[in-house]
Short mmCIF file of C-alpha atoms in Angstrom, two decimals:
data_model
loop_
_atom_site.label_atom_id
_atom_site.label_comp_id
_atom_site.label_asym_id
_atom_site.label_seq_id
_atom_site.Cartn_x
_atom_site.Cartn_y
_atom_site.Cartn_z
CA MET A 180 16.50 -4.08 -6.41
CA THR A 181 16.78 -3.80 -10.22
CA ARG A 182 16.41 -0.32 -11.53
CA ARG A 183 15.74 1.21 -14.91
CA PRO A 184 18.67 2.75 -16.80
CA GLY A 185 19.86 6.07 -15.52
CA ARG A 186 20.61 9.27 -17.39
CA THR A 187 23.93 9.83 -19.14
CA GLY A 188 24.52 13.30 -17.74
CA ARG A 189 24.14 16.83 -18.99
CA ALA A 190 25.19 18.03 -22.40
CA GLY A 191 28.71 19.44 -22.55
CA GLY A 192 30.19 17.02 -20.02
CA GLN A 193 28.74 18.73 -16.96
CA ALA A 194 27.32 15.68 -15.20
CA SER A 195 26.79 16.36 -11.50
CA ALA A 196 27.65 14.17 -8.52
CA GLY A 197 23.99 13.16 -8.47
CA GLU A 198 24.15 12.00 -12.06
CA LEU A 199 27.32 10.02 -11.39
CA LEU A 200 25.51 8.28 -8.53
CA GLU A 201 22.61 7.53 -10.86
CA LEU A 202 24.98 5.93 -13.36
CA VAL A 203 26.51 3.74 -10.65
CA ARG A 204 23.14 2.76 -9.19
CA SER A 205 21.74 1.84 -12.61
CA GLY A 206 24.80 -0.27 -13.41
CA ARG A 207 25.58 1.73 -16.56
CA ALA A 208 28.96 2.89 -15.31
CA THR A 209 30.56 1.31 -12.25
CA THR A 210 34.23 2.31 -12.53
CA ARG A 211 35.95 5.69 -12.65
CA GLY A 212 37.04 5.03 -16.22
CA ALA A 213 33.51 4.15 -17.31
CA LEU A 214 32.16 7.30 -15.70
CA GLN A 215 34.70 9.36 -17.62
CA GLN A 216 33.69 7.68 -20.87
CA VAL A 217 29.94 8.11 -20.38
CA THR A 218 30.03 11.70 -19.11
CA GLY A 219 33.03 13.17 -20.89
CA LEU A 220 34.34 14.53 -17.59
CA SER A 221 38.05 14.61 -16.83
CA ARG A 222 39.59 12.14 -14.41
CA ALA A 223 40.13 14.89 -11.84
CA THR A 224 36.52 16.13 -12.05
CA VAL A 225 35.12 12.61 -11.72
CA GLY A 226 37.36 12.10 -8.69
CA GLN A 227 36.18 15.33 -7.06
CA ARG A 228 32.51 14.48 -7.51
CA LEU A 229 32.93 10.92 -6.37
CA ASP A 230 34.74 12.19 -3.29
CA ARG A 231 31.58 14.05 -2.26
CA LEU A 232 29.58 10.85 -2.55
CA PHE A 233 32.15 8.89 -0.54
CA ARG A 234 32.14 11.53 2.20
CA ALA A 235 28.34 11.36 2.37
CA GLY A 236 28.63 7.59 2.82
CA TRP A 237 26.56 6.85 -0.28
CA LEU A 238 29.25 5.11 -2.35
CA ARG A 239 31.77 2.41 -1.53
CA GLU A 240 34.46 0.55 -3.43
CA GLY A 241 33.71 -3.02 -4.43
CA ALA A 242 35.81 -5.77 -5.88
CA GLY A 243 38.19 -5.22 -8.76
CA GLY A 244 36.65 -5.42 -12.20
CA PRO A 245 38.09 -6.90 -15.39
CA VAL A 246 41.23 -5.45 -16.90
CA ASP A 247 40.12 -3.38 -19.89
CA SER A 248 43.50 -2.94 -21.56
CA PRO A 249 44.94 -5.72 -23.77
CA LEU A 250 48.34 -4.81 -22.27
CA GLY A 251 47.17 -5.95 -18.85
CA GLY A 252 47.62 -3.92 -15.70
CA ARG A 253 45.73 -3.53 -12.45
CA PRO A 254 41.99 -4.31 -12.50
CA SER A 255 39.61 -1.36 -12.20
CA ILE A 256 38.02 -0.85 -8.80
CA THR A 257 34.25 -1.06 -9.08
CA LEU A 258 31.96 1.45 -7.41
CA GLU A 259 28.81 0.43 -5.55
CA PHE A 260 25.89 2.25 -4.00
CA ASP A 261 26.15 1.67 -0.24
CA GLY A 262 22.66 0.51 0.65
CA ALA A 263 23.57 0.17 4.34
CA HIS A 264 24.13 3.85 5.14
CA ALA A 265 20.44 4.44 5.97
CA VAL A 266 17.12 2.64 6.23
CA VAL A 267 13.60 3.32 4.99
CA LEU A 268 10.30 2.87 6.81
CA ALA A 269 7.24 1.74 4.87
CA ALA A 270 3.61 1.04 5.69
CA ASP A 271 0.70 -0.33 3.65
CA LEU A 272 -2.79 0.53 4.90
CA ASP A 273 -5.85 -1.46 3.94
CA THR A 274 -9.32 -0.70 5.23
CA ARG A 275 -9.09 -2.90 8.33
CA HIS A 276 -5.46 -3.96 8.66
CA ALA A 277 -1.97 -2.75 7.87
CA ARG A 278 1.62 -3.85 7.44
CA ALA A 279 4.75 -1.90 8.29
CA ALA A 280 8.45 -2.61 7.82
CA VAL A 281 12.02 -1.40 8.04
CA LEU A 282 13.83 -1.83 4.71
CA THR A 283 17.34 -1.36 3.42
CA LEU A 284 17.89 1.08 0.57
CA THR A 285 18.04 -1.90 -1.79
CA GLY A 286 14.63 -3.22 -0.76
CA GLU A 287 15.49 -5.95 1.76
CA ILE A 288 12.98 -6.17 4.61
CA LEU A 289 14.78 -6.13 7.98
CA ALA A 290 11.77 -6.19 10.30
CA GLU A 291 8.04 -6.41 9.64
CA HIS A 292 4.74 -6.20 11.51
CA ALA A 293 1.13 -6.79 10.47
CA GLY A 294 -1.95 -6.09 12.55
CA THR A 295 -5.42 -4.62 12.81
CA LEU A 296 -5.66 -0.94 11.95
CA VAL A 297 -9.03 0.46 10.88
CA VAL A 298 -8.91 3.47 8.56
CA GLU A 299 -12.41 4.51 9.65
CA ASP A 300 -10.92 5.35 13.07
CA GLY A 301 -9.52 8.44 11.37
CA PRO A 302 -6.10 9.69 10.31
CA ASP A 303 -4.95 11.04 13.65
CA ALA A 304 -5.41 7.74 15.50
CA VAL A 305 -4.17 5.56 12.66
CA LEU A 306 -1.03 7.59 11.92
CA ASP A 307 -0.16 7.86 15.61
CA GLU A 308 -0.40 4.07 15.90
CA LEU A 309 1.84 3.67 12.85
CA GLY A 310 4.40 5.88 14.55
CA GLY A 311 4.40 3.43 17.44
CA TRP A 312 4.81 0.48 15.08
CA PHE A 313 7.79 2.16 13.45
CA ALA A 314 9.49 2.73 16.80
CA GLU A 315 9.10 -0.94 17.73
CA LEU A 316 10.28 -2.14 14.33
CA LEU A 317 13.42 -0.01 14.43
CA ASP A 318 14.28 -1.47 17.82
CA LYS A 319 13.66 -4.98 16.47
CA ALA A 320 15.85 -4.32 13.43
CA GLY A 321 18.63 -2.84 15.55
CA HIS A 322 18.55 0.60 13.91
CA GLY A 323 18.10 4.05 15.40
CA ALA A 324 15.57 6.66 14.35
CA GLN A 325 18.40 8.91 13.16
CA GLU A 326 19.24 6.31 10.48
CA VAL A 327 15.84 6.69 8.79
CA CYS A 328 16.12 8.69 5.57
CA GLY A 329 12.43 8.59 4.63
CA ILE A 330 9.00 7.05 5.10
CA GLY A 331 6.70 5.64 2.42
CA LEU A 332 2.97 5.08 2.96
CA ALA A 333 0.46 3.23 0.76
CA VAL A 334 -3.22 4.11 1.27
CA PRO A 335 -6.46 2.67 -0.21
CA GLY A 336 -7.55 5.84 -1.99
CA PRO A 337 -6.59 8.32 -4.72
CA VAL A 338 -3.64 10.54 -3.76
CA ASP A 339 -2.43 13.87 -5.09
CA SER A 340 1.26 13.03 -5.23
CA GLU A 341 2.28 16.70 -5.08
CA THR A 342 0.66 17.23 -1.67
CA GLY A 343 0.47 13.67 -0.34
CA ARG A 344 -3.22 14.20 0.50
CA VAL A 345 -6.00 11.79 -0.41
CA VAL A 346 -8.70 13.19 -2.67
CA GLN A 347 -12.33 12.19 -1.97
CA PRO A 348 -11.47 8.61 -0.93
CA PRO A 349 -14.61 6.40 -0.86
CA MET A 350 -13.15 3.96 1.70
CA MET A 351 -11.34 6.47 3.95
CA PRO A 352 -13.94 8.64 5.71
CA GLY A 353 -12.39 11.62 7.46
CA TRP A 354 -9.15 11.50 5.46
CA ASP A 355 -10.07 13.79 2.55
CA GLY A 356 -7.47 16.55 2.28
CA TYR A 357 -5.80 15.60 5.57
CA ASP A 358 -2.09 16.43 6.01
CA ILE A 359 -0.88 12.82 6.12
CA ARG A 360 2.76 13.70 5.55
CA GLY A 361 2.97 16.16 8.40
CA ARG A 362 1.05 14.01 10.89
CA LEU A 363 3.01 10.83 10.17
CA ALA A 364 6.32 12.70 10.42
CA ARG A 365 5.25 14.06 13.82
CA ALA A 366 4.07 10.64 15.00
CA PHE A 367 7.41 9.14 14.02
CA THR A 368 9.34 11.87 15.85
CA GLU A 369 7.16 11.68 18.96
CA ARG A 370 7.10 7.88 19.20
CA THR A 371 10.84 7.41 18.59
CA GLY A 372 11.96 10.37 20.70
CA LEU A 373 13.96 11.69 17.75
CA PRO A 374 15.28 15.15 18.61
CA GLY A 375 13.95 17.83 16.31
CA THR A 376 14.36 21.52 15.69
CA PRO A 377 11.13 23.56 15.87
CA GLY A 378 10.15 24.69 12.40
CA ALA A 379 12.70 22.43 10.70
CA PRO A 380 11.50 19.83 8.17
CA GLY A 381 11.21 16.36 9.62
CA VAL A 382 11.82 12.99 8.00
CA PRO A 383 10.44 13.13 4.44
CA VAL A 384 7.18 11.22 3.99
CA LEU A 385 5.86 10.09 0.61
CA VAL A 386 2.25 8.94 0.20
CA ASP A 387 0.69 7.13 -2.76
CA ASN A 388 -2.19 4.87 -3.65
CA ASP A 389 -1.78 1.24 -2.59
CA ALA A 390 -2.31 -0.26 -6.05
CA ASN A 391 0.24 2.21 -7.46
CA LEU A 392 2.88 1.20 -4.94
CA MET A 393 2.15 -2.50 -5.34
CA ALA A 394 2.61 -2.09 -9.09
CA TYR A 395 5.82 -0.10 -8.57
CA GLY A 396 7.25 -2.72 -6.23
CA GLU A 397 6.30 -5.69 -8.39
CA GLN A 398 7.53 -4.14 -11.64
CA HIS A 399 10.87 -3.01 -10.21
CA ALA A 400 11.51 -6.30 -8.41
CA GLY A 401 10.28 -8.83 -10.95
CA TYR A 402 9.68 -7.21 -14.35
CA PRO A 403 12.24 -4.40 -14.77
CA ASP A 404 12.31 -4.82 -18.55
CA CYS A 405 8.53 -4.53 -18.97
CA SER A 406 7.86 -1.05 -20.35
CA ALA A 407 4.09 -1.19 -19.77
CA PHE A 408 2.99 -2.97 -16.58
CA VAL A 409 -0.49 -3.06 -15.03
CA LEU A 410 -1.41 -4.40 -11.59
CA VAL A 411 -5.02 -4.80 -10.48
CA LYS A 412 -5.65 -5.10 -6.76
CA VAL A 413 -8.95 -6.76 -5.84
CA SER A 414 -9.56 -6.65 -2.11
CA THR A 415 -12.25 -4.74 -0.22
CA GLY A 416 -12.23 -2.41 -3.25
CA ILE A 417 -10.70 -2.53 -6.72
CA GLY A 418 -7.87 -0.37 -8.02
CA ALA A 419 -5.11 -0.51 -10.59
CA GLY A 420 -1.52 0.70 -10.75
CA VAL A 421 0.20 1.47 -14.05
CA VAL A 422 3.98 1.63 -14.54
CA VAL A 423 5.23 2.98 -17.89
CA ASP A 424 8.96 2.99 -18.68
CA GLY A 425 9.78 2.39 -15.02
CA SER A 426 7.70 5.31 -13.71
CA LEU A 427 4.24 5.40 -12.17
CA PHE A 428 1.49 6.82 -14.32
CA ARG A 429 -0.81 8.72 -11.97
CA GLY A 430 -2.83 11.01 -14.24
CA ILE A 431 -3.01 14.75 -13.60
CA ASP A 432 -4.05 14.53 -9.94
CA GLY A 433 -3.61 10.91 -8.86
CA GLY A 434 -6.86 9.51 -10.24
CA ALA A 435 -5.42 7.13 -12.83
CA GLY A 436 -6.19 3.46 -12.29
CA ASP A 437 -9.42 3.90 -10.31
CA ILE A 438 -11.16 1.17 -12.33
CA GLY A 439 -13.33 0.10 -9.40
CA HIS A 440 -15.65 2.99 -10.21
CA ILE A 441 -16.19 2.20 -13.88
CA ARG A 442 -19.92 1.65 -14.38
CA VAL A 443 -20.85 -1.87 -15.43
CA GLY A 444 -24.62 -1.57 -15.62
CA ALA A 445 -25.51 -3.24 -12.32
CA GLU A 446 -27.85 -1.71 -9.74
CA ALA A 447 -25.69 -2.28 -6.66
CA LEU A 448 -24.89 0.76 -4.52
CA CYS A 449 -21.18 1.52 -4.25
CA ARG A 450 -19.43 3.08 -1.25
CA CYS A 451 -18.73 6.11 -3.41
CA GLY A 452 -22.48 6.82 -3.46
CA SER A 453 -23.07 5.84 -7.10
CA TYR A 454 -24.84 2.78 -8.47
CA GLY A 455 -23.35 0.18 -10.79
CA CYS A 456 -19.62 0.56 -10.06
CA LEU A 457 -17.40 -2.45 -10.72
CA ALA A 458 -16.30 -2.47 -7.06
CA ALA A 459 -19.93 -2.76 -5.95
CA VAL A 460 -20.36 -6.08 -7.73
CA ALA A 461 -16.89 -7.64 -8.11
CA SER A 462 -14.67 -6.60 -5.20
CA GLY A 463 -13.82 -8.68 -2.15
CA GLY A 464 -16.31 -6.59 -0.21
CA ALA A 465 -19.04 -7.35 -2.75
CA VAL A 466 -18.31 -11.08 -2.65
CA ALA A 467 -18.31 -10.99 1.17
CA ARG A 468 -21.70 -9.30 1.16
CA LYS A 469 -23.17 -11.95 -1.15
CA LEU A 470 -21.76 -14.72 1.01
CA ALA A 471 -23.19 -13.14 4.16
CA GLU A 472 -26.61 -12.87 2.49
CA SER A 473 -26.47 -16.63 1.84
CA GLY A 474 -25.58 -17.35 5.46
CA VAL A 475 -21.80 -17.68 5.14
CA PRO A 476 -19.97 -15.52 7.72
CA ALA A 477 -17.92 -12.96 5.75
CA ALA A 478 -17.49 -9.25 6.32
CA SER A 479 -14.52 -8.23 4.17
CA GLY A 480 -12.17 -9.22 1.39
CA SER A 481 -9.80 -10.82 3.88
CA ASP A 482 -12.63 -13.11 5.06
CA VAL A 483 -13.23 -14.14 1.45
CA ARG A 484 -9.52 -14.79 1.08
CA ASP A 485 -9.63 -17.22 4.01
CA LEU A 486 -12.67 -18.99 2.57
CA LEU A 487 -10.99 -19.32 -0.82
CA ALA A 488 -7.87 -20.75 0.82
CA ALA A 489 -10.09 -23.36 2.47
CA GLY A 490 -11.68 -24.26 -0.88
CA HIS A 491 -15.18 -23.03 0.06
CA PRO A 492 -17.39 -23.83 -2.99
CA ALA A 493 -19.71 -20.82 -2.75
CA ALA A 494 -16.80 -18.43 -2.29
CA SER A 495 -14.99 -19.99 -5.25
CA ALA A 496 -18.05 -19.68 -7.50
CA LEU A 497 -18.62 -16.04 -6.56
CA ALA A 498 -14.91 -15.24 -6.99
CA ARG A 499 -14.96 -16.71 -10.50
CA GLU A 500 -18.01 -14.64 -11.41
CA ALA A 501 -16.33 -11.54 -9.96
CA GLY A 502 -13.29 -12.33 -12.10
CA ARG A 503 -15.49 -12.41 -15.19
CA ARG A 504 -16.86 -8.97 -14.33
CA VAL A 505 -13.35 -7.59 -13.85
CA GLY A 506 -12.06 -9.35 -16.95
CA ASP A 507 -14.74 -7.63 -19.02
CA VAL A 508 -13.45 -4.23 -17.89
CA LEU A 509 -9.80 -5.27 -18.26
CA ALA A 510 -10.38 -6.04 -21.92
CA THR A 511 -10.74 -2.29 -22.42
CA VAL A 512 -7.76 -1.53 -20.18
CA VAL A 513 -5.55 -3.94 -22.12
CA THR A 514 -6.72 -2.58 -25.46
CA LEU A 515 -5.96 0.99 -24.33
CA LEU A 516 -2.56 0.41 -22.66
CA ASN A 517 -1.23 -2.70 -24.47
CA PRO A 518 0.76 -3.87 -21.41
CA GLY A 519 3.28 -6.68 -21.43
CA VAL A 520 2.24 -7.87 -17.97
CA LEU A 521 -1.18 -7.78 -16.31
CA MET A 522 -0.84 -8.79 -12.67
CA ILE A 523 -3.79 -9.71 -10.44
CA ALA A 524 -3.21 -9.10 -6.73
CA GLY A 525 -5.16 -8.71 -3.51
CA ASP A 526 -7.52 -10.88 -1.48
CA LEU A 527 -9.27 -12.45 -4.48
CA ALA A 528 -6.12 -13.17 -6.50
CA GLY A 529 -6.49 -16.95 -6.62
CA THR A 530 -7.33 -19.55 -9.23
CA PRO A 531 -11.14 -19.04 -9.35
CA PHE A 532 -10.89 -15.27 -9.82
CA LEU A 533 -8.01 -15.50 -12.29
CA THR A 534 -9.94 -18.10 -14.31
CA GLY A 535 -12.87 -15.70 -14.56
CA VAL A 536 -10.63 -12.84 -15.62
CA ARG A 537 -9.02 -14.88 -18.38
CA GLU A 538 -12.39 -16.10 -19.70
CA LEU A 539 -13.72 -12.62 -20.42
CA LEU A 540 -10.44 -10.86 -21.12
CA TYR A 541 -9.44 -13.15 -23.98
CA GLN A 542 -13.00 -13.29 -25.25
CA ARG A 543 -13.51 -9.52 -25.41
CA ALA A 544 -10.04 -8.09 -26.15
CA LEU A 545 -8.62 -8.06 -29.65
CA PRO A 546 -6.06 -10.83 -30.25
CA ARG A 547 -3.53 -8.13 -31.17
CA SER A 548 -3.80 -6.70 -27.63
CA THR A 549 -3.20 -10.00 -25.88
CA ALA A 550 -0.70 -11.65 -28.22
CA HIS A 551 2.28 -10.67 -26.04
CA LEU A 552 0.46 -10.30 -22.72
CA ASP A 553 1.32 -12.29 -19.61
CA VAL A 554 -1.53 -12.53 -17.10
CA VAL A 555 0.05 -13.38 -13.75
CA THR A 556 -0.47 -13.19 -10.01
CA SER A 557 1.62 -11.35 -7.44
CA ARG A 558 5.21 -12.42 -6.75
CA LEU A 559 5.72 -10.29 -3.65
CA GLY A 560 2.32 -11.05 -2.12
CA ASP A 561 1.47 -9.02 0.98
CA ARG A 562 4.85 -7.29 0.81
CA ALA A 563 4.33 -5.65 -2.60
CA GLY A 564 3.05 -2.39 -1.17
CA LEU A 565 5.88 -2.21 1.35
CA VAL A 566 8.54 -2.86 -1.29
CA GLY A 567 6.95 -0.30 -3.60
CA ALA A 568 6.71 2.33 -0.87
CA GLY A 569 10.35 1.79 0.05
CA ALA A 570 11.45 2.00 -3.59
CA LEU A 571 9.48 5.20 -4.09
CA VAL A 572 11.30 6.85 -1.19
CA VAL A 573 14.72 5.73 -2.44
CA GLU A 574 14.08 6.85 -6.02
CA HIS A 575 12.86 10.22 -4.72
CA LEU A 576 15.77 10.86 -2.36
CA TYR A 577 18.52 9.69 -4.71
CA ALA A 578 17.28 11.35 -7.89
CA PRO A 579 20.18 13.40 -9.34
CA GLU A 580 18.70 16.82 -8.63
CA ARG A 581 17.82 15.87 -5.06
CA VAL A 582 21.24 14.38 -4.45
CA GLU A 583 22.76 17.80 -5.09
CA GLU A 584 20.42 19.43 -2.58
CA ARG A 585 21.16 16.81 0.06
CA LEU A 586 24.93 16.95 -0.44
CA LEU A 587 24.86 20.71 0.04
CA ALA A 588 22.75 20.29 3.20
CA LEU A 589 25.34 17.80 4.51
CA GLY A 590 28.12 20.26 3.74
CA VAL A 591 29.98 17.96 1.32
#
């Protein structure tokens, strides 16, 4: 997976082992000589710090690089992050279904499962079931529970990233303030039979909003050079994820991107309890409701997705109108953030909806705001949330400051 450039190290040539790993992972310095040049460390100090990373199993030697000296000599041995020393588990919850996967540290999906999982059944039941899915997927992928370094979870609601708890989620009754991290870690341990020490921290679990993680996955995988990236997910609800300079922008408590609850002047009642929200008139759930009222069987955004795939004329017309509603709001979003890429994803992300978005977006936004804007659809599709959740775990665990903590815990 392509990553944004890493840091060059601390002032005064005191770059840590974690910062050397960051330089290797980012591709900025992939030989011992290059690490010396970038950090100012001596050859012996670089060797000592790399030795810790080798002993942890996080680095490996690759093929020989080019000969830097005009006098010739032996080629430099390149250094590579060893993405096979552990695996990551990821899950992406929607309101009525979910996906889960085992991924390598570089984002490759090794095993995957999708199935019905209803968030309204409550966090205890849902997270316990996910623990069972993870156990089966690890067996399918041929990996043991002890090889899992972390778990990432995408949920359809606003998340306080510091605590991993959802905050007043309109579509997740019973989840508000629930300890998702602790419960999912226990479910994983119980379902896999992983031995644990009472009172000891379990496998780290990171939780974030689904649109955030979809945006993170899509930007890192397909648009690493885009410094301002916006993804809008239109499924049962509507949400947006914003990635700025390679990092998620969440706001002060995880509420950034909740565009589904911008008021658009309609009288429809939203699931949040307010009237006139964008999600109440332009989401997959809203389109499904209008179809059902006209006699077309549809109960959710996924039903609308199936109808659109079949070319259903009424579904296509309503999707285009929903796109116009969303495009009107996105004109403000684009004017405010000036992104290079605006990606439309989710159940409604097809030609009719995208056509509607473009109609109003380019009509209402200033030409200056859209002159260098690419309006696209998802590249990763249903896997975007999984890839983003996996990447979030890896970036968290292998951040320079956390590398130091983990190396000390490993005794290297």
